[in-house]
Every structure is written in C-alpha cells, then in structure tokens.
Amino acid sequence: MDQRLETIKKSIRDIEDFPKPGIVFKDITTLLNDAQAYKALMEHLYDRYKGYELDFIAGIDARGFIFGAALANMLGVGFVPVRKKGKLPSTTISQKYSLEYGYDEVEIHLDAFRRKKNAQVLLIDDLIATGGTAKAAVDLINKTEALCVECCFIINLEALGGTDKLEAPVYSVLKV
Ligand code: AMP
C-alpha cells in the first residue's frame, strides 16, 4: 500500500458497538482533524478524478458532503447535496430505500443539474456497507437527465457486498 493510503487508513478510528451492539463504526472525524491525512486523501481523490470529464459531484448526507464539496472545489465542478427527506427547500425528487426495519428516503432538487444537459456526475460518500443508501442516490441521479458515471467511497466494507447493488462503476479508496 502506498504511503498516502497508509496515512489515510491509520487516521480512521474504529468505535465498537456504535450506534448499536455488534456494529464497528468507522469514525472519519479522526481523519478530518489530522490535516496531513485529510490532505493526503483529497490529493489522492484529485489525482484519480482530474482526468474525468465530470460536470458535478453529488455527496450523500452528511459525511459525503465533506469530501464531495472539497473535491468539487478542487476539480472546478459544481456540488449537489443528496439529502435526507425534508431538508431541501425547493422542489425535490425522492427515492426510498429499505432499512433493516422500515425505510428511509433521499432527495435532490429537481433542478440540481440544470446547468449542464446530460450532466456527468460522480457520487461520493464516506462508506458503503449494504449499499442501500448509495443505490438510492444513483437511482435518484439517473431519474434526472444526469448520469452517475462512478460511485466513490473512502471505505468499502467489502464483506457486506454493497457494491454489487450498484449499476455504476465503483471506486473505493480503502477496502476493509
Ligand atoms: P448502507 O446503506 O448500508 O451502505 O450504509 C451506508 C451509510 O451508512 C453511509 O452513509 C455511512 O456513512 C453509514 N454507515 C453504515 N455503516 C457504517 C459503519 N460501520 N461505520 C460508519 N458509517 C457507516
């Protein structure tokens, strides 16, 4: 593993039994407050995506905003937040997805990609587990005239097979 990835990996903290017993929560706040690790991650993402013809980055509520918005700014493209239901003020489209019990819903503004016809969109989140959230976000982007060209995660919990649910190509910085 290259030095930069090693620095990123070491900066992420495991919190056992959060938010409930049996879950190991990957805490990226320790990455964010380590300036060297955060910079290494953003440079790694910039190097990967600088050659892509992207029009927008869409980030998933809430940790996807942190990486997505920073990367959008570095690449000189727009940022679109994929939010939990009820947070966006203008007209939205939404997509439901199943949870262990019940369902949740993500939304984007109907006109989020209006600045570019057939916009090419990179979706980003901190982590993929079962893949339900990311699949809903990809479906949401593709319901508009935009196209999700890749999904990017800082961490892929590989054993859960979440990436199998996604129709778009996937890139994960770290596989755990
Ligand atoms: P999923 O829909 O199961 O792929 O869950 C992905 C979403 O839940 C992401 O937005 C993650 O931030 C969060 N998440 C799920 N499992 C974990 C975990 N073990 N550690 C940190 N975040 C998690």
Coordinates of C-alpha atoms and ligand atoms in Angstrom, one line a residue:
M1 CA 0.0 0.0 0.0
D2 CA 1.4 3.4 -0.9
Q3 CA 2.4 5.8 1.9
R4 CA -0.5 8.1 1.3
L5 CA -3.1 5.3 1.7
E6 CA -1.3 4.1 4.8
T7 CA -1.6 7.6 6.4
I8 CA -5.3 7.7 5.5
K9 CA -6.0 4.2 6.8
K10 CA -4.2 4.8 10.1
S11 CA -6.2 8.1 10.7
I12 CA -9.6 6.4 10.7
R13 CA -10.8 5.2 14.1
D14 CA -12.9 2.1 14.9
I15 CA -15.6 2.6 17.5
E16 CA -17.1 -0.7 18.7
D17 CA -20.8 -1.2 19.4
F18 CA -21.9 2.2 17.9
P19 CA -24.7 3.0 17.2
K20 CA -25.7 -0.4 18.4
P21 CA -24.1 -3.6 19.7
G22 CA -22.2 -5.5 17.1
I23 CA -21.5 -2.6 14.8
V24 CA -18.0 -1.4 14.3
F25 CA -18.4 2.3 13.3
K26 CA -15.7 3.7 11.1
D27 CA -15.1 7.2 12.6
I28 CA -13.7 9.6 10.0
T29 CA -13.7 12.6 12.3
T30 CA -10.1 11.5 13.3
L31 CA -9.1 11.7 9.6
L32 CA -10.6 15.1 9.3
N33 CA -8.8 16.5 12.3
D34 CA -5.5 15.1 11.1
A35 CA -4.5 17.8 8.5
Q36 CA -1.9 15.5 6.9
A37 CA -4.3 12.6 6.4
Y38 CA -7.1 14.8 5.2
K39 CA -4.8 16.4 2.6
A40 CA -3.4 13.0 1.6
L41 CA -7.0 11.8 0.9
M42 CA -8.0 14.9 -1.0
E43 CA -4.8 14.7 -3.2
H44 CA -5.5 11.0 -3.8
L45 CA -9.1 11.8 -4.9
Y46 CA -7.9 14.7 -7.0
D47 CA -5.3 12.5 -8.8
R48 CA -7.9 9.9 -9.6
Y49 CA -10.6 12.3 -10.9
K50 CA -8.7 15.1 -12.5
G51 CA -8.8 13.3 -15.9
Y52 CA -12.5 12.6 -15.8
E53 CA -14.9 14.8 -17.7
L54 CA -17.2 15.5 -14.7
D55 CA -19.8 18.2 -14.5
F56 CA -20.9 17.7 -10.9
I57 CA -20.1 15.8 -7.7
A58 CA -23.1 14.6 -5.7
G59 CA -22.4 13.9 -2.0
I60 CA -24.6 11.8 0.3
D61 CA -25.9 13.4 3.6
A62 CA -23.9 14.1 5.7
R63 CA -20.3 12.8 5.5
G64 CA -20.3 12.6 1.7
F65 CA -20.7 16.4 1.8
I66 CA -17.3 16.9 3.5
F67 CA -15.3 15.0 0.8
G68 CA -17.6 15.8 -2.1
A69 CA -17.7 19.5 -1.7
A70 CA -13.9 19.8 -1.1
L71 CA -13.2 17.6 -4.2
A72 CA -15.7 19.6 -6.4
N73 CA -13.9 22.8 -5.5
M74 CA -10.5 21.3 -6.3
L75 CA -11.8 20.0 -9.7
G76 CA -13.7 23.2 -10.5
V77 CA -17.1 21.5 -10.8
G78 CA -20.4 22.0 -9.0
F79 CA -21.6 20.2 -5.9
V80 CA -25.0 18.7 -5.4
P81 CA -26.2 17.5 -1.9
V82 CA -28.2 14.3 -1.8
R83 CA -30.2 14.9 1.4
K84 CA -32.3 13.0 3.8
K85 CA -36.0 13.6 3.3
G86 CA -37.5 17.0 4.2
K87 CA -34.3 19.1 4.3
L88 CA -34.2 20.7 0.8
P89 CA -36.2 23.9 0.3
S90 CA -37.2 23.8 -3.4
T91 CA -39.0 21.2 -5.5
T92 CA -37.4 17.8 -5.0
I93 CA -37.4 14.3 -6.4
S94 CA -37.0 11.4 -3.9
Q95 CA -36.1 7.8 -3.7
K96 CA -37.0 5.4 -1.0
Y97 CA -34.8 2.6 0.2
S98 CA -35.2 -0.3 2.7
L99 CA -33.5 -0.4 6.1
E100 CA -33.4 -3.3 8.5
Y101 CA -36.7 -2.1 9.8
G102 CA -38.8 0.2 7.6
Y103 CA -37.4 2.5 5.0
D104 CA -35.6 5.8 4.5
E105 CA -35.7 8.3 1.7
V106 CA -33.1 10.6 0.0
E107 CA -33.9 13.7 -2.1
I108 CA -32.3 16.1 -4.6
H109 CA -33.5 19.3 -6.0
L110 CA -35.3 18.7 -9.3
D111 CA -33.2 21.4 -11.0
A112 CA -29.9 20.3 -9.3
F113 CA -28.1 19.5 -12.6
R114 CA -29.9 22.2 -14.8
R115 CA -26.6 24.0 -15.6
K116 CA -25.5 21.1 -17.9
K117 CA -27.6 18.9 -20.2
N118 CA -26.9 15.2 -19.7
A119 CA -24.5 16.1 -16.9
Q120 CA -21.8 13.5 -15.9
V121 CA -22.0 13.0 -12.1
L122 CA -19.6 11.4 -9.6
L123 CA -21.4 10.2 -6.5
I124 CA -19.4 10.2 -3.2
D125 CA -19.9 9.0 0.3
D126 CA -17.6 8.2 3.2
L127 CA -18.5 4.5 3.4
I128 CA -20.5 1.8 1.7
A129 CA -22.0 -1.0 3.9
T130 CA -25.1 -2.8 2.5
G131 CA -25.2 -0.4 -0.4
G132 CA -28.9 0.7 0.1
T133 CA -28.1 4.4 0.5
A134 CA -25.8 4.6 -2.5
K135 CA -28.2 2.6 -4.7
A136 CA -31.0 5.1 -3.9
A137 CA -28.7 8.0 -4.6
V138 CA -27.6 6.5 -8.0
D139 CA -31.3 5.9 -8.9
L140 CA -32.1 9.4 -7.9
I141 CA -29.4 10.9 -10.1
N142 CA -30.4 8.7 -13.1
K143 CA -34.1 9.8 -12.7
T144 CA -33.0 13.2 -13.9
E145 CA -31.3 13.8 -17.2
A146 CA -27.9 13.4 -15.5
L147 CA -25.9 10.2 -15.4
C148 CA -23.9 8.8 -12.5
V149 CA -20.6 7.8 -14.1
E150 CA -18.9 6.5 -10.9
C151 CA -19.5 6.0 -7.2
C152 CA -16.6 6.7 -4.9
F153 CA -16.3 5.7 -1.3
I154 CA -13.5 6.3 1.2
I155 CA -14.2 2.9 2.8
N156 CA -15.9 -0.2 1.4
L157 CA -17.0 -2.8 4.0
E158 CA -16.3 -5.4 1.3
A159 CA -17.9 -8.4 3.2
L160 CA -21.3 -6.8 3.0
G161 CA -21.2 -6.8 -0.8
G162 CA -22.9 -3.4 -1.1
T163 CA -21.1 -2.5 -4.3
D164 CA -22.9 -5.5 -6.1
K165 CA -26.1 -3.4 -5.8
L166 CA -24.7 -0.5 -7.9
E167 CA -25.1 -0.3 -11.6
A168 CA -22.4 2.4 -11.9
P169 CA -18.7 1.7 -11.7
V170 CA -17.3 1.9 -8.2
Y171 CA -14.0 3.1 -6.7
S172 CA -13.1 2.7 -3.1
V173 CA -10.0 4.3 -1.5
L174 CA -9.8 1.6 1.2
K175 CA -11.3 -1.9 1.3
V176 CA -11.9 -3.2 4.8
Ligands
AMP1 P1 -25.5 1.3 3.6 O1 -26.7 2.0 3.0 O2 -25.8 0.1 4.4 O3 -24.4 1.1 2.6 O4 -24.9 2.4 4.7 C1 -24.1 3.4 4.2 C2 -24.4 4.7 5.1 O5 -24.4 4.4 6.5 C3 -23.2 5.6 4.8 O6 -23.8 7.0 4.7 C4 -22.3 5.5 6.0 O7 -21.9 6.8 6.4 C5 -23.2 4.9 7.1 N1 -22.6 3.7 7.7 C6 -23.0 2.4 7.6 N2 -22.3 1.5 8.3 C7 -21.3 2.3 8.9 C8 -20.1 2.0 9.7 N3 -19.8 0.7 10.1 N4 -19.3 3.0 10.0 C9 -19.6 4.2 9.6 N5 -20.6 4.6 8.9 C10 -21.5 3.6 8.5

